[in-house]
Coordinates of C-alpha atoms in Angstrom, one line a residue:
Chain A
M1 CA -46.7 16.0 175.6
G2 CA -46.1 18.8 175.0
N3 CA -44.5 20.2 178.5
A4 CA -42.1 17.6 180.3
S5 CA -44.5 17.3 183.2
S6 CA -44.2 14.2 185.3
M7 CA -47.1 12.3 184.6
L8 CA -47.4 10.0 180.9
T9 CA -50.7 8.5 180.2
Q10 CA -51.2 5.3 178.8
Y11 CA -52.0 7.2 175.4
D12 CA -48.8 9.3 175.2
I13 CA -46.7 6.0 175.6
E14 CA -48.4 4.2 172.7
E15 CA -47.8 7.2 170.8
V16 CA -44.4 7.3 171.6
Q17 CA -44.3 3.2 171.3
Q18 CA -45.7 3.7 167.6
H19 CA -43.2 6.0 166.5
C20 CA -40.1 4.5 167.5
N21 CA -41.7 1.2 165.6
H22 CA -42.0 -0.7 169.1
A23 CA -38.4 -0.8 169.7
F24 CA -38.8 -0.5 173.2
S25 CA -41.5 -2.0 175.4
Q26 CA -43.4 0.5 177.5
Q27 CA -41.8 -0.1 180.9
E28 CA -38.6 1.0 179.0
I29 CA -40.1 4.1 177.7
V30 CA -41.1 4.8 181.2
S31 CA -37.7 4.6 182.4
L32 CA -36.4 6.5 179.4
Y33 CA -39.0 9.3 180.2
E34 CA -37.3 9.9 183.8
R35 CA -34.2 10.0 182.0
F36 CA -35.5 12.5 179.6
C37 CA -36.8 14.8 182.3
Q38 CA -33.6 14.5 183.9
L39 CA -32.0 15.4 181.0
D40 CA -34.4 18.7 180.3
R41 CA -33.4 20.8 182.7
N42 CA -35.6 23.9 182.1
N43 CA -38.5 21.5 182.0
G44 CA -39.2 22.9 178.6
G45 CA -39.5 19.9 177.0
F46 CA -36.8 19.5 175.1
I47 CA -33.0 18.3 175.7
S48 CA -30.1 21.2 175.4
A49 CA -27.4 18.4 174.9
E50 CA -24.6 21.4 175.7
E51 CA -25.2 21.3 179.6
F52 CA -24.6 17.5 179.5
L53 CA -21.5 15.6 178.5
S54 CA -18.8 18.0 177.2
V55 CA -16.8 14.6 176.0
P56 CA -15.5 15.5 172.3
E57 CA -15.9 11.6 171.4
F58 CA -19.6 11.9 172.6
A59 CA -20.2 15.3 171.0
R60 CA -20.8 14.0 167.7
L61 CA -23.8 11.6 169.2
L62 CA -25.1 15.0 171.5
R63 CA -25.4 17.4 168.6
M64 CA -28.0 15.1 167.2
V65 CA -29.9 14.6 170.2
D66 CA -29.9 18.4 171.2
G67 CA -33.6 19.9 170.6
L68 CA -35.0 16.6 170.4
N69 CA -38.6 16.4 172.1
F70 CA -39.2 13.2 174.0
K71 CA -41.1 11.0 171.2
E72 CA -38.2 12.2 168.8
F73 CA -35.9 11.4 171.5
V74 CA -37.1 7.7 172.2
A75 CA -36.8 7.5 167.7
F76 CA -33.3 8.2 168.2
L77 CA -32.4 5.9 170.6
S78 CA -34.5 2.8 168.7
A79 CA -31.5 2.2 167.0
F80 CA -29.9 0.7 170.0
S81 CA -32.8 -0.9 170.8
P82 CA -32.0 -5.3 170.4
H83 CA -35.4 -5.1 168.4
A84 CA -33.4 -2.7 165.8
T85 CA -32.4 -4.2 162.8
L86 CA -28.8 -4.3 161.3
H87 CA -30.1 -2.0 158.8
Q88 CA -31.7 0.6 161.2
K89 CA -28.4 0.3 162.8
I90 CA -26.1 1.0 159.7
E91 CA -28.9 3.8 158.7
F92 CA -28.0 5.7 162.6
I93 CA -24.3 5.1 161.8
F94 CA -24.1 6.8 158.3
K95 CA -26.8 9.6 160.0
V96 CA -23.4 10.3 162.5
Y97 CA -21.2 10.5 159.9
D98 CA -23.8 12.5 157.1
S99 CA -22.9 15.6 159.4
D100 CA -24.6 18.0 157.3
G101 CA -27.5 15.6 156.6
N102 CA -28.0 15.8 153.1
G103 CA -27.5 11.8 152.5
K104 CA -24.3 12.0 151.4
V105 CA -21.0 11.2 153.1
T106 CA -17.5 12.8 152.2
F107 CA -14.1 12.0 152.6
T108 CA -13.7 15.0 155.0
D109 CA -17.0 13.6 157.1
M110 CA -15.2 10.2 157.7
L111 CA -11.6 12.1 158.5
D112 CA -13.7 14.0 160.8
V113 CA -14.8 11.0 163.2
L114 CA -11.4 9.4 162.4
R115 CA -9.9 12.4 164.1
D116 CA -12.4 12.2 166.8
L117 CA -11.2 8.3 167.6
T118 CA -7.7 8.5 166.9
G119 CA -6.7 12.1 168.7
T120 CA -3.1 13.0 168.5
F121 CA -1.8 9.8 167.9
I122 CA -1.5 10.1 164.1
S123 CA -0.8 12.7 162.4
E124 CA -2.9 14.3 159.9
K125 CA -1.3 13.5 156.8
Q126 CA -0.9 9.7 157.9
R127 CA -4.8 9.3 158.5
E128 CA -5.5 11.0 155.1
Q129 CA -2.9 8.2 154.1
V130 CA -4.9 5.5 155.8
L131 CA -8.3 6.7 154.9
T132 CA -7.3 6.7 151.0
D133 CA -5.6 3.7 151.4
V134 CA -8.7 1.7 153.1
L135 CA -11.3 3.7 150.4
D136 CA -8.9 2.1 147.5
E137 CA -8.9 -1.2 148.4
A138 CA -12.7 -1.2 149.0
G139 CA -13.1 0.8 145.2
Y140 CA -14.0 4.1 146.5
T141 CA -11.7 7.2 145.3
K142 CA -11.2 10.1 147.7
D143 CA -14.1 12.2 146.0
S144 CA -16.3 9.5 146.2
L145 CA -19.4 10.6 148.3
M146 CA -20.9 7.5 150.2
I147 CA -24.4 6.9 150.2
L148 CA -26.5 5.0 152.7
S149 CA -26.2 1.6 150.4
D150 CA -22.7 2.2 150.4
F151 CA -22.8 1.9 154.0
V152 CA -25.0 -1.1 153.8
K153 CA -22.4 -2.7 151.9
I154 CA -19.4 -2.2 153.6
L155 CA -21.0 -2.7 156.9
G156 CA -23.9 -5.6 156.1
N157 CA -21.6 -8.4 157.2
S158 CA -19.6 -7.3 160.1
G159 CA -21.5 -8.6 162.4
L160 CA -22.1 -4.7 164.2
K161 CA -23.1 -4.8 167.9
M162 CA -24.7 -1.8 168.9
E163 CA -26.9 -2.2 172.0
V164 CA -28.1 -0.4 174.8
E165 CA -30.2 -1.7 178.5
V166 CA -32.8 0.7 179.3
P167 CA -32.4 0.1 183.3
V168 CA -35.8 -0.7 184.3
D169 CA -36.2 -0.1 188.0
Chain B
M1 CA -33.9 15.4 190.5
R2 CA -30.3 15.1 189.9
S3 CA -29.7 17.6 187.2
P4 CA -26.7 16.9 184.4
G5 CA -24.7 19.7 185.8
Q6 CA -24.7 18.5 189.2
L7 CA -23.3 15.3 187.8
K8 CA -19.9 16.7 187.3
S9 CA -19.6 18.1 190.5
S10 CA -20.3 15.3 192.7
S11 CA -17.6 13.4 190.8
S12 CA -14.8 15.0 191.9
E13 CA -16.5 14.6 195.4
L14 CA -16.9 11.2 195.0
D15 CA -13.6 10.7 193.7
L16 CA -12.0 9.7 197.3
D17 CA -15.0 7.3 197.6
R18 CA -15.0 5.3 194.1
P19 CA -13.3 2.6 193.9
N20 CA -9.9 2.7 191.5
I21 CA -11.6 2.0 188.2
E22 CA -7.9 1.2 186.8
D23 CA -8.0 -2.1 189.0
Y24 CA -10.8 -3.3 187.0
L25 CA -10.1 -2.4 183.3
P26 CA -9.0 -6.0 181.8
S27 CA -5.7 -5.0 180.3
G28 CA -6.6 -5.7 176.9
S29 CA -9.4 -2.8 177.1
S30 CA -12.8 -2.8 175.9
I31 CA -12.2 -2.5 171.7
Q32 CA -11.9 -6.0 170.2
E33 CA -8.4 -5.9 168.9
P34 CA -9.4 -7.6 165.3
L35 CA -6.4 -9.1 163.0
G36 CA -5.5 -9.0 159.7
K37 CA -5.5 -6.2 157.2
L38 CA -7.4 -3.0 157.9
R39 CA -10.6 -2.8 156.2
L40 CA -13.0 -0.1 155.2
R41 CA -15.3 -1.4 157.7
D42 CA -13.3 -1.4 160.7
L43 CA -12.5 2.5 160.3
L44 CA -16.3 3.0 159.4
D45 CA -17.6 0.8 162.2
I46 CA -17.8 3.3 165.1
S47 CA -20.4 1.2 167.3
P48 CA -18.3 0.9 170.0
T49 CA -18.0 4.6 170.6
L50 CA -21.6 4.9 170.0
T51 CA -22.8 2.5 172.2
E52 CA -21.1 4.0 174.9
A53 CA -22.0 7.2 174.1
A54 CA -25.6 6.1 174.0
G55 CA -25.3 4.3 176.8
A56 CA -24.1 7.2 179.0
I57 CA -27.0 9.2 177.6
V58 CA -29.7 6.1 179.2
D59 CA -28.1 4.9 182.2
D60 CA -27.2 6.5 184.9
S61 CA -26.3 3.8 187.0
F62 CA -24.1 5.4 188.9
T63 CA -26.0 8.3 190.6
R64 CA -28.7 5.7 191.0
C65 CA -26.7 4.0 193.8
F66 CA -25.8 7.1 195.4
K67 CA -29.4 8.6 195.2
S68 CA -32.0 8.2 198.2
N69 CA -35.2 8.2 196.9
Q70 CA -37.7 10.6 198.9
P71 CA -40.0 8.8 200.4
E72 CA -44.0 9.5 199.2
P73 CA -45.5 11.4 201.5
W74 CA -48.3 9.6 202.9
N75 CA -49.5 12.6 205.1
W76 CA -51.3 14.1 202.7
N77 CA -54.8 14.0 203.9
I78 CA -57.2 15.0 206.7
Y79 CA -57.3 12.6 209.1
L80 CA -53.5 11.4 208.5
F81 CA -51.9 14.4 208.5
P82 CA -52.9 15.4 212.6
L83 CA -51.5 11.8 213.2
W84 CA -48.5 12.1 211.7
C85 CA -48.2 15.5 213.8
F86 CA -48.8 13.8 216.6
G87 CA -46.2 10.8 215.7
V88 CA -43.6 13.6 215.3
V89 CA -44.4 15.0 218.5
F90 CA -44.1 11.4 220.3
R91 CA -41.0 10.8 218.7
Y92 CA -39.3 13.7 219.2
F93 CA -40.4 14.6 222.9
I94 CA -41.0 11.2 224.1
L95 CA -39.2 8.6 222.1
F96 CA -35.7 10.3 221.5
P97 CA -35.4 11.6 225.1
L98 CA -35.6 7.8 225.9
R99 CA -33.2 6.8 223.9
V100 CA -30.7 8.9 224.6
I101 CA -31.4 8.1 228.4
V102 CA -31.0 4.0 227.1
L103 CA -27.7 5.3 225.2
T104 CA -26.3 7.2 228.3
I105 CA -27.1 4.4 230.1
G106 CA -25.2 2.0 227.9
W107 CA -22.3 3.9 227.8
I108 CA -21.7 4.2 231.3
I109 CA -22.2 0.6 232.1
F110 CA -19.6 0.0 229.1
L111 CA -16.9 2.2 230.0
S112 CA -17.2 1.4 233.6
S113 CA -16.5 -2.1 232.5
F114 CA -14.0 -1.6 229.8
I115 CA -11.7 0.8 231.3
P116 CA -11.2 -1.5 234.0
V117 CA -10.7 -4.5 232.2
H118 CA -8.6 -2.8 229.7
S119 CA -6.2 -1.5 232.2
L120 CA -6.1 -4.0 234.9
L121 CA -6.0 -7.5 232.9
K122 CA -3.0 -6.1 230.7
G123 CA -1.4 -9.6 231.9
H124 CA -4.3 -12.1 231.6
D125 CA -5.0 -11.4 227.4
K126 CA -7.0 -14.1 227.0
L127 CA -9.7 -13.4 229.5
R128 CA -9.2 -9.4 228.7
K129 CA -10.0 -10.3 225.2
K130 CA -13.1 -12.3 225.7
L131 CA -14.2 -9.4 228.3
E132 CA -13.6 -6.6 225.8
R133 CA -15.6 -8.9 222.7
C134 CA -18.7 -8.9 225.3
L135 CA -18.7 -5.5 226.2
V136 CA -18.2 -4.6 222.3
E137 CA -21.6 -6.5 221.7
L138 CA -23.2 -5.4 224.7
I139 CA -22.4 -1.5 223.6
C140 CA -23.5 -2.6 219.9
S141 CA -26.6 -4.0 221.3
F142 CA -27.5 -0.7 223.2
F143 CA -26.8 1.7 220.2
V144 CA -29.6 -0.6 217.9
A145 CA -31.8 -0.6 221.0
S146 CA -31.5 3.1 220.9
W147 CA -33.1 3.2 217.3
T148 CA -35.6 0.7 218.4
G149 CA -34.0 -1.7 215.9
V150 CA -35.4 -4.8 214.5
V151 CA -33.2 -7.0 213.1
K152 CA -33.4 -10.6 212.4
Y153 CA -30.6 -12.5 212.1
H154 CA -31.0 -15.5 209.4
G155 CA -28.0 -18.9 209.2
P156 CA -25.4 -19.6 210.9
R157 CA -24.1 -17.5 213.4
P158 CA -20.5 -16.6 212.5
S159 CA -17.5 -19.1 214.6
M160 CA -14.2 -17.9 215.7
R161 CA -12.1 -19.8 213.0
P162 CA -8.6 -18.6 211.2
K163 CA -8.2 -18.2 207.4
Q164 CA -12.0 -16.6 207.1
V165 CA -13.4 -13.3 206.2
F166 CA -16.2 -12.1 206.2
V167 CA -18.0 -9.5 203.7
A168 CA -21.0 -8.0 203.4
N169 CA -22.7 -5.3 201.6
H170 CA -22.6 -1.8 202.9
T171 CA -25.3 1.0 203.5
S172 CA -24.4 2.8 206.5
M173 CA -21.7 2.9 209.2
I174 CA -24.8 1.3 211.4
D175 CA -24.1 -1.8 209.0
F176 CA -21.1 -2.6 211.4
I177 CA -22.9 -1.7 214.5
I178 CA -25.2 -4.4 213.7
L179 CA -23.2 -6.9 213.0
E180 CA -21.2 -6.3 215.8
Q181 CA -24.0 -6.8 218.0
M182 CA -23.9 -10.8 217.5
T183 CA -20.3 -11.1 217.1
A184 CA -17.3 -8.8 217.5
F185 CA -15.5 -8.3 214.5
A186 CA -12.5 -6.9 213.9
V187 CA -12.8 -4.5 210.8
I188 CA -11.0 -2.4 208.3
M189 CA -12.1 1.0 208.2
Q190 CA -11.0 4.3 207.2
K191 CA -9.9 6.4 209.9
H192 CA -13.1 9.4 210.6
P193 CA -12.1 12.6 212.3
G194 CA -14.2 13.6 215.5
W195 CA -15.7 11.6 218.0
V196 CA -16.0 8.7 216.0
G197 CA -12.3 8.7 215.4
L198 CA -12.0 8.7 218.9
L199 CA -14.3 5.7 219.3
Q200 CA -12.0 4.0 216.4
S201 CA -8.5 4.4 218.0
T202 CA -9.7 3.6 221.9
I203 CA -12.6 0.7 221.9
L204 CA -12.4 -0.6 218.3
E205 CA -8.6 -1.1 218.6
S206 CA -9.2 -3.6 221.0
V207 CA -11.2 -5.7 218.7
G208 CA -8.5 -5.9 216.5
C209 CA -9.3 -3.4 213.8
I210 CA -7.1 -2.0 210.9
W211 CA -7.1 1.3 209.5
F212 CA -6.5 2.8 206.3
N213 CA -6.0 6.0 204.3
R214 CA -7.7 6.2 201.1
S215 CA -5.8 9.0 200.0
E216 CA -2.3 7.4 200.6
A217 CA -1.0 5.8 197.9
K218 CA 1.2 3.5 199.2
D219 CA -1.1 2.5 201.8
R220 CA -2.8 -0.4 199.7
E221 CA 0.1 -2.5 200.4
I222 CA 0.5 -2.0 203.7
V223 CA -3.3 -2.5 204.6
A224 CA -3.0 -5.9 202.2
R225 CA -0.2 -7.0 204.5
K226 CA -2.1 -6.2 207.8
L227 CA -4.9 -7.9 206.2
R228 CA -3.1 -11.1 205.2
D229 CA -1.4 -11.3 208.7
H230 CA -4.8 -11.0 210.7
V231 CA -6.5 -13.4 208.9
Q232 CA -3.7 -16.2 209.6
G233 CA -3.4 -15.4 213.1
T234 CA -5.8 -18.0 215.1
D235 CA -6.4 -15.8 218.2
N236 CA -7.7 -12.9 216.2
N237 CA -11.7 -12.0 216.1
P238 CA -12.9 -12.6 212.7
L239 CA -12.4 -10.3 210.2
L240 CA -15.2 -7.9 208.5
I241 CA -14.9 -6.3 205.1
F242 CA -17.2 -4.3 203.1
P243 CA -15.5 -4.4 200.0
E244 CA -17.9 -2.4 198.0
G245 CA -15.7 0.4 199.8
T246 CA -18.2 2.7 200.0
C247 CA -22.1 3.3 201.1
V248 CA -24.7 2.5 199.2
N249 CA -28.6 3.0 198.4
N250 CA -29.7 -0.6 199.3
H251 CA -31.2 -1.1 196.3
Y252 CA -28.0 -1.7 194.8
T253 CA -24.6 -3.2 194.9
V254 CA -21.6 -1.7 193.2
M255 CA -18.6 -3.4 192.2
F256 CA -16.5 -5.6 195.2
K257 CA -13.0 -5.0 195.6
K258 CA -10.7 -7.6 195.3
G259 CA -8.6 -6.7 198.0
A260 CA -10.6 -9.2 200.5
F261 CA -11.0 -11.9 197.9
E262 CA -7.1 -12.4 197.7
L263 CA -6.2 -13.6 200.8
G264 CA -6.6 -17.1 200.4
C265 CA -9.2 -17.9 203.0
T266 CA -12.8 -19.0 202.6
V267 CA -14.9 -16.0 202.4
C268 CA -18.4 -15.8 204.3
P269 CA -20.8 -13.6 202.4
V270 CA -22.9 -11.6 204.6
A271 CA -26.1 -9.8 202.9
I272 CA -27.7 -7.0 204.7
K273 CA -31.4 -5.4 203.8
Y274 CA -32.8 -2.3 205.4
N275 CA -36.7 -2.1 205.1
K276 CA -37.3 1.4 204.6
I277 CA -41.1 1.3 206.4
F278 CA -40.0 3.6 209.3
V279 CA -36.6 5.3 207.9
D280 CA -34.3 4.9 205.5
A281 CA -31.0 4.0 206.5
F282 CA -28.7 4.8 203.6
W283 CA -26.2 6.8 204.9
N284 CA -25.2 9.6 202.3
S285 CA -21.8 10.5 203.7
R286 CA -22.0 13.3 201.3
K287 CA -25.4 14.8 202.2
Q288 CA -25.2 14.4 206.2
S289 CA -22.6 13.9 209.2
F290 CA -22.6 10.7 211.0
T291 CA -23.8 12.5 214.0
M292 CA -26.8 14.0 212.1
H293 CA -27.3 10.6 210.7
L294 CA -27.6 9.1 213.8
L295 CA -29.8 11.7 215.1
Q296 CA -32.0 11.0 211.9
L297 CA -32.3 7.5 213.1
M298 CA -33.1 7.8 216.7
T299 CA -35.7 10.2 216.3
S300 CA -37.5 7.8 213.8
W301 CA -39.7 4.9 214.8
A302 CA -37.7 1.9 214.3
V303 CA -34.9 0.4 212.2
V304 CA -36.1 -2.8 210.5
C305 CA -33.7 -5.2 208.9
D306 CA -32.8 -8.3 207.9
V307 CA -29.4 -10.0 208.1
W308 CA -28.2 -13.2 206.3
Y309 CA -25.4 -15.3 207.0
L310 CA -24.6 -16.9 203.6
E311 CA -22.7 -20.4 202.7
P312 CA -18.9 -19.8 203.0
Q313 CA -17.4 -19.4 199.4
T314 CA -13.9 -20.4 198.5
L315 CA -11.4 -19.5 195.4
R316 CA -12.9 -22.0 192.6
P317 CA -10.0 -23.3 190.6
G318 CA -9.0 -21.3 187.6
E319 CA -11.3 -18.1 189.1
T320 CA -9.6 -15.0 189.5
A321 CA -9.6 -12.8 192.5
I322 CA -12.5 -10.7 190.3
E323 CA -14.7 -13.1 189.1
F324 CA -14.8 -14.8 192.8
A325 CA -16.0 -11.2 194.1
E326 CA -18.5 -10.9 191.7
R327 CA -19.9 -14.3 192.4
V328 CA -20.2 -13.6 196.1
R329 CA -21.4 -10.2 195.2
D330 CA -23.9 -12.3 192.8
I331 CA -24.6 -14.4 195.8
I332 CA -25.1 -11.5 198.2
S333 CA -27.2 -9.1 195.7
V334 CA -29.4 -12.3 195.5
R335 CA -30.4 -13.0 198.8
A336 CA -30.7 -9.3 199.9
G337 CA -33.0 -8.8 196.8
L338 CA -30.6 -5.6 195.5
K339 CA -29.2 -5.1 192.1
K340 CA -25.9 -5.4 190.2
V341 CA -24.5 -2.5 188.9
P342 CA -22.6 -4.1 186.2
W343 CA -18.8 -2.7 186.3
D344 CA -19.7 -1.0 182.8
G345 CA -21.9 1.9 184.8
Y346 CA -18.4 3.3 186.0
L347 CA -17.4 3.8 182.6
K348 CA -20.3 5.0 181.3
Y349 CA -21.0 7.5 183.8
S350 CA -17.5 8.6 184.9
R351 CA -16.0 11.4 182.4
P352 CA -13.1 9.3 182.5
S353 CA -9.9 10.9 182.9
P354 CA -8.7 12.7 179.9
K355 CA -5.7 9.9 179.9
H356 CA -8.2 7.3 179.8
R357 CA -9.7 8.3 176.6
E358 CA -6.1 9.3 175.3
R359 CA -5.3 5.4 176.0
K360 CA -8.3 4.4 173.7
Q361 CA -7.6 6.6 171.0
Q362 CA -3.6 5.6 171.5
S363 CA -4.6 2.0 171.3
F364 CA -6.9 2.5 168.3
A365 CA -4.4 4.7 166.1
E366 CA -1.6 1.9 166.9
S367 CA -3.6 -0.9 165.3
V368 CA -4.9 1.3 162.5
L369 CA -1.3 1.7 161.6
R370 CA -0.1 -1.6 162.5
R371 CA -2.7 -3.5 160.2
L372 CA -2.2 -1.1 157.4
D373 CA 1.4 -2.7 157.1
E374 CA 0.0 -6.0 157.0
K375 CA -0.4 -6.2 153.4

């Protein structure tokens, strides 16, 4: 399924479904494919995210979507399926924070995300202060390197809701 | 295929058409405001933002409503193609001239009756209004005939009563003509330029239409007042409002503006569904002028649609105007087989003004600081 032609075979759909652990139904995969083709302006078989949205708060997410082919695209979105487990969602959030992909989230990583969320309405100093205090209270320090299990511990009971509905025409 | 780059530019063109989203945003913003001391998990949990972003990637409900899907070509083989060619010749060179003739005759009859009635019967208002109503219905019937309109009306016909308002989903300006041929409604419309504007100011004025100007800021209050006055009057024609405020492609319904639902009267829903078998009646006002749209209709075989007059609804105790509007939208969408686009669709699509994003940042920042102080 290299080239993004508009014909998906049954085999292609099943392969994609397998790859995302059946997070989406076949109809949803067809819808996602249409959407993927829209995003893939050059018909090269992969998305280039820069042309899409230049809204900074989404930039973090879109950087992760850049260069994905359809199979990877669906796997990426599987965290947002109602069938995804809480652990998968937490893992996704972890990956968003872990910008260099080394499996560890640093103080700077968390500060970066906080900056996106609060903009100019908190000073940099206040931001650092807030983050340090809150980390302290949870038993971490400024120099702690968080790993996935830390995130699972912190976010595990928070009733996380992260779902997106794929429009099926 | 609408490419994402184009998405951006079309948003500014749509600005005039788009309902004012600030009307619908709940005052508390969509992020939950948790209470209590700030914990690490509150900072780390960015799921709302991610959900919004993923939604934007996955769902472009806004463009879907305003896209007219190109019909599948059916004339692709050796015997269908000549048939289609024959059809084209027939439609353009036989049907179209015939229709133009019919329409012209209609206009002649209409104008030769309307102008005398309008000027000579100045004193006898009741009679004049009655005649003008009949004449407007007549010219609309001629219009519908000129497209070979096959319109099926279902449900009880509207009655002339005060304190009622009719709402319908909107696909094209011809919605108005199709409904008007059965009952002489008064409409609320955007004043258009050109020959449509001329028609509006002369003929439609007689049925009691209300004009608005989207670009005027104060306009909304003036219009709201005019609406209220009209609805209270016993002698006025029933008012027809298209609460979507813009033409949608007849597969979806977009958010209803609440203006029609806060007038303190019964709302009678009307559902209109076009059958695309011969022609797609969706008027994409950005792509075609109304004249071109009419010409397209007049050179197709027929315009087929169903109109359902549905049960009148009133505001339930404890219901807000927006909830009322949504309930009526539900009724219309179900009847006409249209999908409802959730209001979130706007948020997901729209590159909201930097102000909106800043507001979100600000409220999050403030809540962070506030909760930090709670020890």
